[in-house]
Amino acid sequence: FDRVREELGTPEVFVYNAGAFQMGGILELTPEQFDDCLRANCSGGFLGAREVLPGMVEMGRGTIILTGATASLRGGARFAALSTGKFALRALSQSMAREFGPQGVHVAHVVVDGQIDTPRVRGMSPDREESTMLSPGSIAETYWQLHSQDPSAWTLEMDLRPAVESF
Amino acid sequence: FDRVREELGTPEVFVYNAGAFQMGGILELTPEQFDDCLRANCSGGFLGAREVLPGMVEMGRGTIILTGATASLRGGARFAALSTGKFALRALSQSMAREFGPQGVHVAHVVVDGQIDTPRVRGMSPDREESTMLSPGSIAETYWQLHSQDPSAWTLEMDLRPAVESF
Amino acid sequence: FDRVREELGTPEVFVYNAGAFQMGGILELTPEQFDDCLRANCSGGFLGAREVLPGMVEMGRGTIILTGATASLRGGARFAALSTGKFALRALSQSMAREFGPQGVHVAHVVVDGQIDTPRVRGMSPDREESTMLSPGSIAETYWQLHSQDPSAWTLEMDLRPAVESF
Amino acid sequence: FDRVREELGTPEVFVYNAGAFQMGGILELTPEQFDDCLRANCSGGFLGAREVLPGMVEMGRGTIILTGATASLRGGARFAALSTGKFALRALSQSMAREFGPQGVHVAHVVVDGQIDTPRVRGMSPDREESTMLSPGSIAETYWQLHSQDPSAWTLEMDLRPAVESF
């Protein structure tokens, strides 16, 4: 963050998309795995927001977008290490939006529901139809539109998924 | 709808924003008031969607946006005649999105949480600060962005409120 | 209701479990089917509550339990005629609880998530394992406990499902 | 837990009600405070459940009740250190219920919405009317009823609040 501020100036946008996940049942996860996932999925958003908020508050503008997933709204079996942190990140978003919205900082939480069309995902399932994945460019467009929203009508929560996704 | 189709062609976008509301406790509302509100707030969206969906399905594209309110998510005391229909409209949105998304029709539900800056609202509270109201232009911009979303990443549900709104 | 009051006195408990459902896509349902389901699934609860509330308010006690379903929380494809009314019934429950709780009337909404072990369901799938269905007696026990709750700690919303249900 | 098992045998019920909360804005909380709250409000439930689950699974029965709060469903301004952990605990409950329900262990999450009538709360506001607080005995009664539920109809989520509570 120091280098970003030095080289690029005070950030106007902060997108938090870090994620860590160890699939496993409650008796299979170690306490370290559980806490590490919780910290990566939630505390990291808190730490990052603390870095950019002072500058945003001073400017009276800025956008913080926190990326959620299906696990933000549903605690599936063997997904505890993901959904605990993702639920928590949504709580953080709501709390930050209520605290900093009136100070000019737009906080939004986006549930990305589906696979993103990345080289890694393509590598794992090369025959998968393109239309069943979210394109990074389409997600970026919506994030850009969130940043461009007028303070008269800000979005706190929204979801994104492919048209063909069954949910 | 016949005239629209005749004069303008098959609709590509349908926005449903009709609302009817009689504030009152359960023992004060008449059955007619209760059902009229339910029909205006929900059934009208169903009737309208039925008019535009066949053309949209044939084209394989189109956007239906249904406007919700705080009452879509919370049944307040003396708000039964509004929240029943608004909850129901949200159910309709979800059901239509799941049925018609795979056929190329984008269905979205937007919770507009706050007063809209209209001449009527201004007339009722002339001293109200502009920043406490949603501007119609800002809402329209988001509706336009919803219509412009790529099928790779469609939004089903989102909210809109002024930056300063307490909620 | 007149006969009930005459023969049994002022009702202390009112359970609304009426349901009507026509499965079908948006373009297959008729407006009559749509509105009939909405009225059976929601307006009937309003009409029934209006009959029992005056007596309950006068006594300063009473319990109204409205039965929901999975469709109370999720609008599935081809389930619009069920989920609209079930969402609306949940809104009605919240609104009534907030209006009449302080007057001593306990309003609760119970999402029954699964098949109930009735002769009709048994007839349709005779080989179904008993453990996959909700027993009417177990549901009744929870409804009785809701009625027995002390005003110091009332439940507005809860769910019920078989231990083995996947959800 | 070792001592409990030694002196009392395998636990049949585990209630997790630990809570830690430091009120404060995002820029006032230290990373240590944030993580400590997250661990007390969520990870502790995971650690405790790990202790009792093996015995419960072996017996094929047992009840785990995790206590939530209003902050389980709403991230209020300056409440991030509470709501993140409480949201996460709800995710944990859902995940455990889905994993262990079919193995005979009943997991439930109860949102206690209001002040509990404890000596500490009484001490802080001695003139507070009794009816505005949840009595510990009434909460205990509902927890007992949850433990007594038949596997045919188990509750995963419910709320509790005083009849007069405004919410």
XYZ file of C-alpha atoms in Angstrom:
668
model
C 0.000 0.000 0.000
C 2.910 2.346 0.750
C 4.325 1.760 -2.712
C 0.921 2.227 -4.354
C 0.401 5.519 -2.565
C 3.929 6.657 -3.430
C 3.826 5.719 -7.093
C 0.153 6.244 -7.925
C -1.230 8.504 -5.226
C -4.210 7.994 -2.963
C -6.298 5.049 -4.201
C -9.796 5.882 -5.409
C -10.870 2.275 -5.808
C -10.127 -0.796 -3.731
C -11.309 -4.219 -4.893
C -10.918 -7.117 -2.486
C -11.078 -10.491 -4.098
C -8.681 -12.583 -2.039
C -9.975 -15.998 -1.189
C -8.693 -19.056 0.556
C -10.515 -22.328 0.807
C -9.849 -25.740 2.207
C -12.792 -28.007 1.479
C -13.485 -30.419 4.288
C -15.813 -31.528 7.045
C -15.708 -29.994 10.516
C -13.655 -32.915 11.886
C -11.186 -32.833 8.998
C -10.242 -29.144 9.089
C -7.487 -28.131 11.480
C -7.973 -25.046 13.643
C -5.135 -23.434 11.646
C -6.868 -24.081 8.326
C -10.150 -22.764 9.692
C -8.623 -19.542 11.028
C -6.374 -18.996 8.014
C -9.390 -19.140 5.693
C -11.377 -16.814 7.962
C -8.519 -14.319 7.930
C -7.956 -14.463 4.185
C -11.635 -14.304 3.312
C -12.579 -11.596 5.811
C -9.815 -9.989 7.883
C -7.801 -9.177 4.755
C -10.674 -7.015 3.531
C -10.656 -5.191 6.852
C -6.873 -4.669 6.717
C -6.995 -3.432 3.143
C -9.912 -1.102 3.805
C -8.020 0.429 6.734
C -5.231 1.352 4.331
C -7.387 3.149 1.786
C -10.175 4.615 3.923
C -8.270 7.551 5.483
C -7.403 8.905 2.020
C -10.891 8.294 0.669
C -12.517 10.007 3.648
C -10.192 12.972 3.204
C -11.090 13.235 -0.498
C -14.739 12.648 0.304
C -14.933 10.009 -2.398
C -13.804 6.488 -3.234
C -15.123 2.997 -3.907
C -14.529 -0.253 -2.051
C -15.843 -3.418 -3.685
C -15.732 -6.717 -1.818
C -16.238 -9.888 -3.821
C -18.557 -12.531 -2.435
C -19.646 -15.917 -3.694
C -22.558 -18.311 -3.373
C -20.965 -19.221 -0.036
C -21.733 -15.664 1.163
C -25.394 -16.637 1.443
C -25.345 -20.402 2.072
C -23.254 -22.551 4.379
C -22.908 -25.806 2.480
C -21.740 -29.091 3.950
C -17.927 -29.272 3.905
C -17.771 -25.574 2.922
C -17.469 -24.161 6.450
C -13.937 -22.858 5.852
C -15.204 -20.790 2.917
C -18.672 -19.718 3.990
C -17.680 -18.496 7.461
C -15.267 -15.961 5.966
C -17.565 -15.060 3.082
C -20.555 -14.480 5.406
C -18.224 -12.374 7.583
C -17.025 -10.342 4.602
C -20.634 -9.491 3.764
C -21.156 -8.293 7.341
C -18.029 -6.162 6.995
C -19.380 -4.649 3.761
C -22.684 -3.695 5.362
C -20.958 -2.220 8.383
C -18.503 -0.202 6.291
C -21.241 1.014 3.937
C -23.284 2.285 6.866
C -20.261 3.975 8.450
C -18.601 5.485 5.385
C -21.440 6.052 2.894
C -22.411 9.342 4.546
C -18.713 10.336 4.286
C -18.703 9.851 0.526
C -17.158 6.378 0.271
C -19.142 3.836 -1.720
C -18.885 0.290 -0.326
C -20.405 -2.550 -2.353
C -20.556 -6.326 -2.024
C -20.922 -8.421 -5.186
C -21.887 -12.078 -5.064
C -20.172 -13.738 -8.020
C -22.194 -16.913 -8.458
C -20.423 -19.293 -10.805
C -17.069 -20.124 -12.324
C -15.010 -17.295 -13.774
C -13.538 -17.887 -17.210
C -9.858 -17.826 -16.225
C -6.932 -19.813 -17.666
C -6.894 -21.936 -14.503
C -10.586 -22.860 -14.763
C -10.226 -23.495 -18.511
C -7.267 -25.742 -17.767
C -9.283 -27.808 -15.325
C -12.251 -28.275 -17.680
C -11.170 -27.565 -21.273
C -14.461 -28.726 -22.805
C -16.629 -26.444 -20.725
C -18.893 -24.171 -22.741
C -17.917 -20.517 -22.577
C -21.495 -19.424 -21.863
C -21.484 -21.291 -18.536
C -18.729 -19.085 -17.111
C -18.551 -15.443 -16.070
C -16.174 -13.522 -18.296
C -13.680 -11.376 -16.359
C -14.423 -8.474 -18.695
C -18.149 -8.559 -17.894
C -17.445 -8.595 -14.175
C -15.027 -5.704 -14.605
C -17.664 -3.725 -16.512
C -20.131 -4.054 -13.621
C -17.446 -3.136 -11.081
C -16.674 -0.063 -13.200
C -20.365 0.847 -13.289
C -20.541 0.498 -9.497
C -17.606 2.911 -9.206
C -19.348 5.280 -11.626
C -22.673 5.334 -9.750
C -23.827 8.732 -8.576
C -24.070 9.084 -4.742
C -27.770 9.702 -5.282
C -28.306 5.990 -5.966
C -25.612 3.663 -4.694
C -25.752 -0.115 -4.661
C -24.659 -1.996 -1.553
C -25.421 -5.558 -2.652
C -25.805 -7.246 -6.015
C -25.187 -10.608 -7.629
C -23.684 -11.714 -10.952
C -24.099 -15.032 -12.727
C -24.181 -16.414 -16.268
C -27.574 -16.313 -17.987
C -27.603 -20.088 -18.295
C -26.524 -20.783 -14.696
C -28.941 -22.944 -12.766
C -29.298 -21.695 -9.180
C -49.290 -3.382 -25.356
C -50.991 -3.871 -28.750
C -50.380 -0.247 -29.586
C -46.779 -0.376 -28.395
C -46.106 -3.426 -30.534
C -47.840 -1.844 -33.544
C -46.115 1.510 -33.287
C -42.726 0.581 -31.878
C -42.289 -3.129 -32.537
C -41.487 -5.934 -30.122
C -40.392 -4.472 -26.787
C -36.814 -5.172 -25.774
C -37.173 -3.738 -22.293
C -40.037 -3.874 -19.829
C -39.835 -1.941 -16.560
C -42.545 -2.548 -13.994
C -42.825 0.129 -11.392
C -46.545 0.230 -10.641
C -47.342 0.469 -6.964
C -50.438 0.792 -4.853
C -50.461 1.258 -1.143
C -53.011 1.793 1.538
C -51.302 2.236 4.877
C -53.240 0.661 7.706
C -53.417 -2.021 10.341
C -54.788 -5.485 9.614
C -58.189 -4.613 11.128
C -58.437 -1.310 9.242
C -57.774 -2.572 5.707
C -60.742 -3.906 3.776
C -60.378 -7.159 1.855
C -60.798 -5.110 -1.331
C -57.952 -2.770 -0.421
C -55.729 -5.706 0.504
C -56.363 -7.571 -2.744
C -56.187 -4.462 -4.917
C -52.740 -3.649 -3.555
C -51.599 -7.247 -4.009
C -52.765 -7.168 -7.617
C -51.189 -3.815 -8.427
C -47.909 -4.582 -6.699
C -47.518 -8.135 -8.015
C -50.104 -9.440 -10.496
C -49.590 -6.460 -12.776
C -45.964 -7.443 -13.195
C -47.076 -10.932 -14.157
C -49.621 -9.607 -16.667
C -47.112 -7.229 -18.210
C -44.409 -9.864 -18.434
C -46.815 -12.194 -20.235
C -47.256 -9.541 -22.904
C -43.575 -9.037 -23.635
C -42.078 -12.470 -22.966
C -43.211 -14.253 -26.151
C -41.476 -11.652 -28.327
C -38.374 -11.608 -26.149
C -38.113 -15.403 -26.176
C -38.476 -15.399 -29.965
C -35.707 -12.804 -30.309
C -33.637 -14.614 -27.692
C -33.029 -11.356 -25.860
C -34.774 -8.748 -23.738
C -34.748 -7.239 -20.272
C -37.444 -7.169 -17.599
C -36.795 -5.005 -14.559
C -39.150 -5.107 -11.596
C -38.911 -2.331 -9.050
C -38.951 -3.258 -5.386
C -38.751 -1.224 -2.219
C -37.654 -1.580 1.386
C -41.000 -3.336 1.825
C -39.722 -6.111 -0.478
C -37.519 -7.346 2.359
C -39.324 -6.253 5.532
C -42.978 -6.456 6.546
C -43.452 -3.398 8.722
C -46.386 -2.777 11.041
C -49.269 -1.190 9.116
C -47.424 -1.888 5.829
C -49.035 -5.271 5.095
C -50.833 -3.970 2.005
C -47.518 -2.907 0.491
C -45.091 -5.574 1.679
C -47.264 -8.560 0.709
C -47.283 -7.465 -2.932
C -43.644 -6.349 -2.906
C -42.450 -9.649 -1.386
C -44.561 -11.438 -4.015
C -43.068 -9.372 -6.840
C -39.592 -10.422 -5.715
C -40.676 -14.073 -5.821
C -42.006 -13.478 -9.328
C -38.671 -11.969 -10.372
C -36.711 -14.951 -9.106
C -39.070 -17.409 -10.738
C -38.986 -15.579 -14.094
C -35.198 -15.215 -13.997
C -34.775 -18.940 -13.445
C -37.252 -19.804 -16.214
C -36.247 -17.271 -18.866
C -32.557 -16.549 -18.194
C -31.467 -19.661 -20.110
C -33.716 -18.447 -22.972
C -31.850 -15.148 -23.205
C -34.201 -12.889 -21.246
C -32.620 -10.946 -18.401
C -34.924 -10.503 -15.393
C -33.786 -8.225 -12.577
C -35.292 -6.944 -9.343
C -34.102 -3.617 -7.939
C -34.855 -2.548 -4.378
C -35.154 1.223 -4.441
C -34.622 2.144 -0.799
C -35.576 5.751 -0.205
C -37.572 8.642 -1.581
C -37.240 9.443 -5.277
C -36.685 13.074 -6.152
C -39.941 13.665 -8.027
C -42.082 16.824 -8.224
C -44.661 15.129 -5.971
C -42.127 14.312 -3.251
C -40.589 17.790 -3.557
C -44.055 19.290 -3.190
C -44.674 17.358 0.016
C -41.353 18.335 1.622
C -39.940 21.410 -0.154
C -37.082 21.897 2.318
C -35.718 18.402 1.974
C -32.071 18.219 0.997
C -31.495 16.927 -2.497
C -28.797 14.493 -1.341
C -31.331 12.559 0.729
C -33.333 11.520 -2.344
C -32.633 9.186 -5.259
C -32.459 11.124 -8.514
C -34.562 9.583 -11.309
C -31.621 10.009 -13.672
C -29.315 7.960 -11.463
C -31.879 5.182 -11.187
C -32.342 5.251 -14.955
C -28.575 4.977 -15.466
C -28.429 1.798 -13.371
C -31.469 0.353 -15.170
C -29.714 1.083 -18.459
C -26.559 -0.645 -17.216
C -28.641 -3.670 -16.202
C -30.060 -3.809 -19.733
C -26.530 -3.471 -21.143
C -25.054 -6.309 -19.060
C -23.520 -9.153 -21.036
C -25.274 -12.557 -20.550
C -21.990 -13.793 -19.136
C -22.641 -11.865 -15.915
C -26.230 -10.901 -15.246
C -27.597 -9.380 -12.064
C -30.827 -10.725 -10.588
C -31.027 -8.622 -7.430
C -29.555 -5.301 -6.383
C -30.427 -2.315 -4.236
C -30.158 1.446 -4.680
C -30.153 4.156 -2.027
C -28.704 7.613 -1.437
C -25.178 7.675 0.033
C -26.457 9.488 3.112
C -29.479 7.245 3.690
C -29.562 5.636 7.101
C -30.762 2.030 6.868
C -65.771 -18.483 12.176
C -69.228 -17.529 13.505
C -69.950 -21.153 14.309
C -66.537 -21.647 15.941
C -67.069 -18.606 18.141
C -70.598 -19.723 19.018
C -69.727 -23.316 19.813
C -66.211 -22.991 21.187
C -65.789 -19.368 22.206
C -63.141 -16.857 21.167
C -60.274 -18.665 19.413
C -56.943 -18.591 21.200
C -55.015 -20.152 18.344
C -55.330 -19.741 14.602
C -53.218 -21.886 12.263
C -53.286 -21.018 8.577
C -52.100 -23.776 6.338
C -54.242 -23.358 3.225
C -52.324 -23.703 0.008
C -53.105 -23.675 -3.670
C -50.631 -24.362 -6.397
C -50.679 -24.674 -10.124
C -47.233 -25.564 -11.363
C -46.403 -23.900 -14.656
C -44.310 -21.387 -16.521
C -45.258 -17.716 -16.721
C -46.763 -18.153 -20.209
C -48.745 -21.246 -19.211
C -50.517 -19.894 -16.140
C -53.740 -18.002 -16.698
C -54.311 -14.727 -14.866
C -57.117 -16.484 -12.977
C -54.824 -19.288 -11.811
C -52.173 -16.782 -10.782
C -54.576 -14.648 -8.747
C -56.421 -17.609 -7.246
C -53.161 -19.019 -5.916
C -52.111 -15.619 -4.582
C -55.436 -15.296 -2.779
C -55.400 -18.799 -1.317
C -51.755 -18.648 -0.256
C -51.850 -15.120 1.171
C -55.196 -13.280 1.263
C -56.861 -16.170 3.086
C -54.430 -15.724 5.943
C -55.341 -12.047 6.089
C -59.069 -12.817 6.068
C -58.730 -15.453 8.765
C -56.551 -13.249 10.950
C -59.147 -10.468 10.732
C -61.707 -12.859 12.203
C -59.671 -13.895 15.221
C -57.631 -10.759 15.984
C -60.366 -8.638 17.615
C -61.028 -11.329 20.228
C -57.337 -11.978 20.790
C -56.600 -8.268 21.218
C -59.465 -7.996 23.707
C -58.127 -10.949 25.692
C -54.575 -9.625 25.350
C -53.373 -13.053 24.257
C -53.539 -15.500 21.359
C -51.361 -17.202 18.768
C -51.448 -17.015 14.972
C -49.215 -19.441 13.086
C -48.839 -19.165 9.336
C -47.334 -22.095 7.491
C -44.702 -21.409 4.871
C -42.674 -23.635 2.590
C -39.368 -23.659 0.770
C -41.163 -21.455 -1.746
C -41.431 -18.774 0.976
C -37.724 -18.060 0.520
C -36.997 -19.058 -3.094
C -38.852 -18.370 -6.323
C -38.160 -21.449 -8.404
C -38.726 -21.761 -12.139
C -42.344 -22.764 -12.826
C -43.200 -22.155 -9.144
C -44.327 -18.520 -9.517
C -47.937 -19.344 -8.599
C -46.775 -20.798 -5.295
C -43.828 -18.614 -4.310
C -45.592 -15.286 -4.924
C -48.275 -16.138 -2.378
C -45.860 -17.790 0.046
C -43.467 -14.817 -0.036
C -46.495 -12.567 0.521
C -47.695 -14.654 3.465
C -44.299 -14.215 5.107
C -44.581 -10.446 4.659
C -48.029 -10.618 6.242
C -46.620 -12.545 9.207
C -43.900 -9.985 9.823
C -46.332 -7.103 9.534
C -48.855 -8.709 11.890
C -46.153 -9.663 14.406
C -44.924 -6.082 14.538
C -48.444 -4.685 14.887
C -49.946 -7.165 17.332
C -46.983 -8.485 19.353
C -47.059 -5.470 21.681
C -50.804 -6.142 22.126
C -50.140 -9.669 23.367
C -50.803 -11.656 20.196
C -48.019 -13.984 19.108
C -47.644 -14.262 15.316
C -45.238 -16.852 13.926
C -44.270 -18.077 10.470
C -42.962 -21.627 10.075
C -41.209 -22.785 6.917
C -42.045 -26.461 6.517
C -39.293 -27.685 4.197
C -40.102 -31.136 2.894
C -42.921 -33.593 2.335
C -45.339 -34.188 5.184
C -46.100 -37.815 5.978
C -49.801 -37.779 5.068
C -51.941 -40.557 3.560
C -51.969 -38.639 0.256
C -48.162 -38.386 0.075
C -47.822 -42.038 1.147
C -50.243 -43.005 -1.593
C -48.172 -41.212 -4.224
C -44.868 -42.783 -3.162
C -45.560 -45.919 -1.088
C -41.904 -46.988 -0.955
C -40.646 -43.719 0.449
C -38.685 -44.033 3.676
C -40.500 -42.640 6.687
C -37.420 -40.719 7.858
C -37.489 -38.545 4.719
C -40.857 -37.026 5.628
C -42.019 -34.651 8.365
C -44.424 -36.389 10.708
C -47.609 -34.375 11.379
C -47.222 -35.109 15.082
C -43.757 -33.572 15.203
C -44.954 -30.452 13.406
C -47.883 -30.222 15.802
C -45.534 -30.498 18.775
C -43.497 -27.507 17.559
C -46.676 -25.500 16.872
C -47.812 -26.296 20.405
C -44.458 -25.145 21.792
C -44.771 -21.904 19.821
C -48.182 -21.347 21.394
C -46.708 -22.121 24.803
C -43.792 -19.679 24.505
C -43.635 -16.979 27.165
C -44.044 -13.390 25.810
C -40.543 -12.765 27.138
C -39.079 -14.761 24.233
C -41.303 -15.200 21.215
C -40.312 -16.682 17.885
C -41.383 -14.950 14.669
C -39.674 -17.194 12.132
C -38.411 -20.757 12.194
C -37.998 -23.702 9.850
C -38.693 -27.432 10.120
C -37.268 -30.261 8.037
C -36.357 -33.929 8.397
C -32.863 -34.627 9.752
C -31.914 -36.410 6.559
C -33.310 -33.758 4.185
C -30.773 -32.381 1.760
C -31.245 -28.623 1.328
C -13.871 -30.887 27.615
C -11.640 -33.680 28.923
C -12.935 -33.101 32.419
C -16.542 -32.940 31.243
C -16.177 -36.219 29.402
C -14.447 -37.830 32.382
C -16.919 -36.656 34.995
C -20.180 -36.567 33.044
C -19.646 -38.761 30.005
C -20.100 -37.945 26.344
C -21.979 -34.645 25.977
C -25.414 -34.859 24.395
C -25.902 -31.111 24.162
C -23.491 -28.319 23.362
C -24.607 -24.696 23.599
C -22.220 -22.045 22.314
C -22.953 -18.588 23.560
C -19.505 -17.023 23.852
C -19.338 -13.502 22.546
C -16.738 -10.785 22.350
C -17.372 -7.303 21.112
C -15.410 -4.132 20.778
C -17.655 -1.409 19.427
C -15.852 0.908 17.061
C -15.440 2.203 13.535
C -13.204 0.459 11.012
C -10.368 2.945 11.613
C -10.611 2.678 15.389
C -10.440 -1.102 15.756
C -6.989 -2.676 15.855
C -6.302 -5.786 13.772
C -5.914 -7.679 17.056
C -9.329 -6.583 18.321
C -10.910 -7.464 14.985
C -9.410 -10.954 14.874
C -9.982 -11.654 18.566
C -13.681 -10.914 18.176
C -13.881 -13.035 15.036
C -12.268 -15.928 16.867
C -14.422 -15.649 19.969
C -17.661 -15.185 18.052
C -17.022 -17.878 15.427
C -13.871 -20.004 15.748
C -14.726 -20.925 19.340
C -17.918 -22.539 18.121
C -15.906 -24.554 15.619
C -13.393 -25.644 18.278
C -16.121 -26.629 20.712
C -18.099 -28.512 18.080
C -14.977 -30.487 17.168
C -14.779 -31.678 20.767
C -18.330 -32.970 21.014
C -19.069 -34.121 17.463
C -17.101 -37.410 17.469
C -19.067 -38.663 20.477
C -22.376 -37.445 19.096
C -21.738 -39.064 15.715
C -20.843 -42.317 17.454
C -24.056 -42.213 19.500
C -26.014 -41.115 16.434
C -27.625 -38.326 18.418
C -26.852 -34.974 20.027
C -27.722 -31.297 19.821
C -25.539 -28.297 19.089
C -27.113 -24.869 19.557
C -25.251 -21.752 18.494
C -26.507 -18.429 19.773
C -26.786 -15.553 17.355
C -27.910 -11.965 17.707
C -29.399 -9.182 15.634
C -25.842 -8.733 14.366
C -26.095 -12.195 12.758
C -28.345 -10.691 10.090
C -27.297 -7.030 9.896
C -23.902 -5.369 9.795
C -24.473 -2.094 11.602
C -22.131 0.881 11.541
C -19.432 0.489 14.215
C -20.561 -3.120 14.806
C -18.136 -4.788 12.369
C -16.247 -6.572 15.155
C -19.463 -8.227 16.281
C -21.357 -8.826 13.050
C -18.454 -10.396 11.152
C -18.152 -13.165 13.737
C -21.900 -13.531 14.189
C -22.510 -13.802 10.425
C -19.677 -16.368 10.317
C -21.187 -18.361 13.175
C -24.454 -18.597 11.248
C -22.553 -19.930 8.226
C -20.888 -22.482 10.500
C -24.294 -23.573 11.812
C -25.682 -24.109 8.324
C -22.611 -26.016 7.233
C -22.616 -28.247 10.323
C -26.363 -28.890 10.051
C -25.987 -30.023 6.453
C -23.010 -32.249 7.280
C -24.178 -33.788 10.553
C -27.975 -33.752 10.359
C -28.033 -36.972 8.304
C -25.738 -38.496 10.977
C -28.247 -37.783 13.726
C -26.801 -34.586 15.188
C -29.191 -31.648 15.417
C -27.512 -28.265 14.806
C -29.560 -25.120 15.394
C -28.862 -21.385 15.303
C -30.990 -19.075 17.445
C -31.031 -15.319 16.913
C -31.602 -13.767 20.335
C -32.851 -10.302 19.469
C -32.859 -8.076 22.526
C -31.400 -7.665 25.974
C -31.373 -10.684 28.269
C -32.614 -10.108 31.810
C -29.337 -10.775 33.639
C -27.983 -9.169 36.811
C -25.442 -7.271 34.691
C -28.094 -5.781 32.383
C -30.324 -4.996 35.387
C -27.383 -3.278 37.032
C -26.808 -1.072 34.004
C -30.453 -0.016 33.675
C -32.261 -0.659 36.971
C -35.505 1.074 35.883
C -35.936 -0.991 32.743
C -39.283 -2.762 32.495
C -39.020 -6.513 32.833
C -41.226 -7.104 29.779
C -38.646 -5.468 27.509
C -36.039 -8.148 28.228
C -35.746 -11.835 27.392
C -35.877 -13.955 30.512
C -33.095 -16.583 30.695
C -35.679 -19.178 31.696
C -37.746 -18.587 28.559
C -34.679 -18.878 26.348
C -33.706 -22.085 28.155
C -37.192 -23.504 27.602
C -36.903 -22.979 23.828
C -33.380 -24.455 23.780
C -34.766 -27.470 25.650
C -37.578 -27.804 23.117
C -35.030 -27.670 20.279
C -33.119 -30.513 21.943
C -36.385 -32.429 22.355
C -37.448 -32.101 18.708
C -37.981 -35.352 16.844
C -35.568 -35.886 13.879
C -38.656 -35.901 11.675
C -38.950 -32.106 12.043
C -35.801 -30.311 13.119
C -35.308 -26.559 13.241
C -32.108 -25.062 11.876
C -32.858 -21.373 12.357
C -35.201 -19.436 14.625
C -35.357 -16.111 16.425
C -36.427 -15.055 19.924
C -37.435 -11.599 21.127
C -39.719 -10.009 23.718
C -43.331 -9.491 22.610
C -42.993 -5.740 23.047
C -39.642 -5.448 21.236
C -39.686 -3.063 18.296
C -37.652 -4.447 15.396
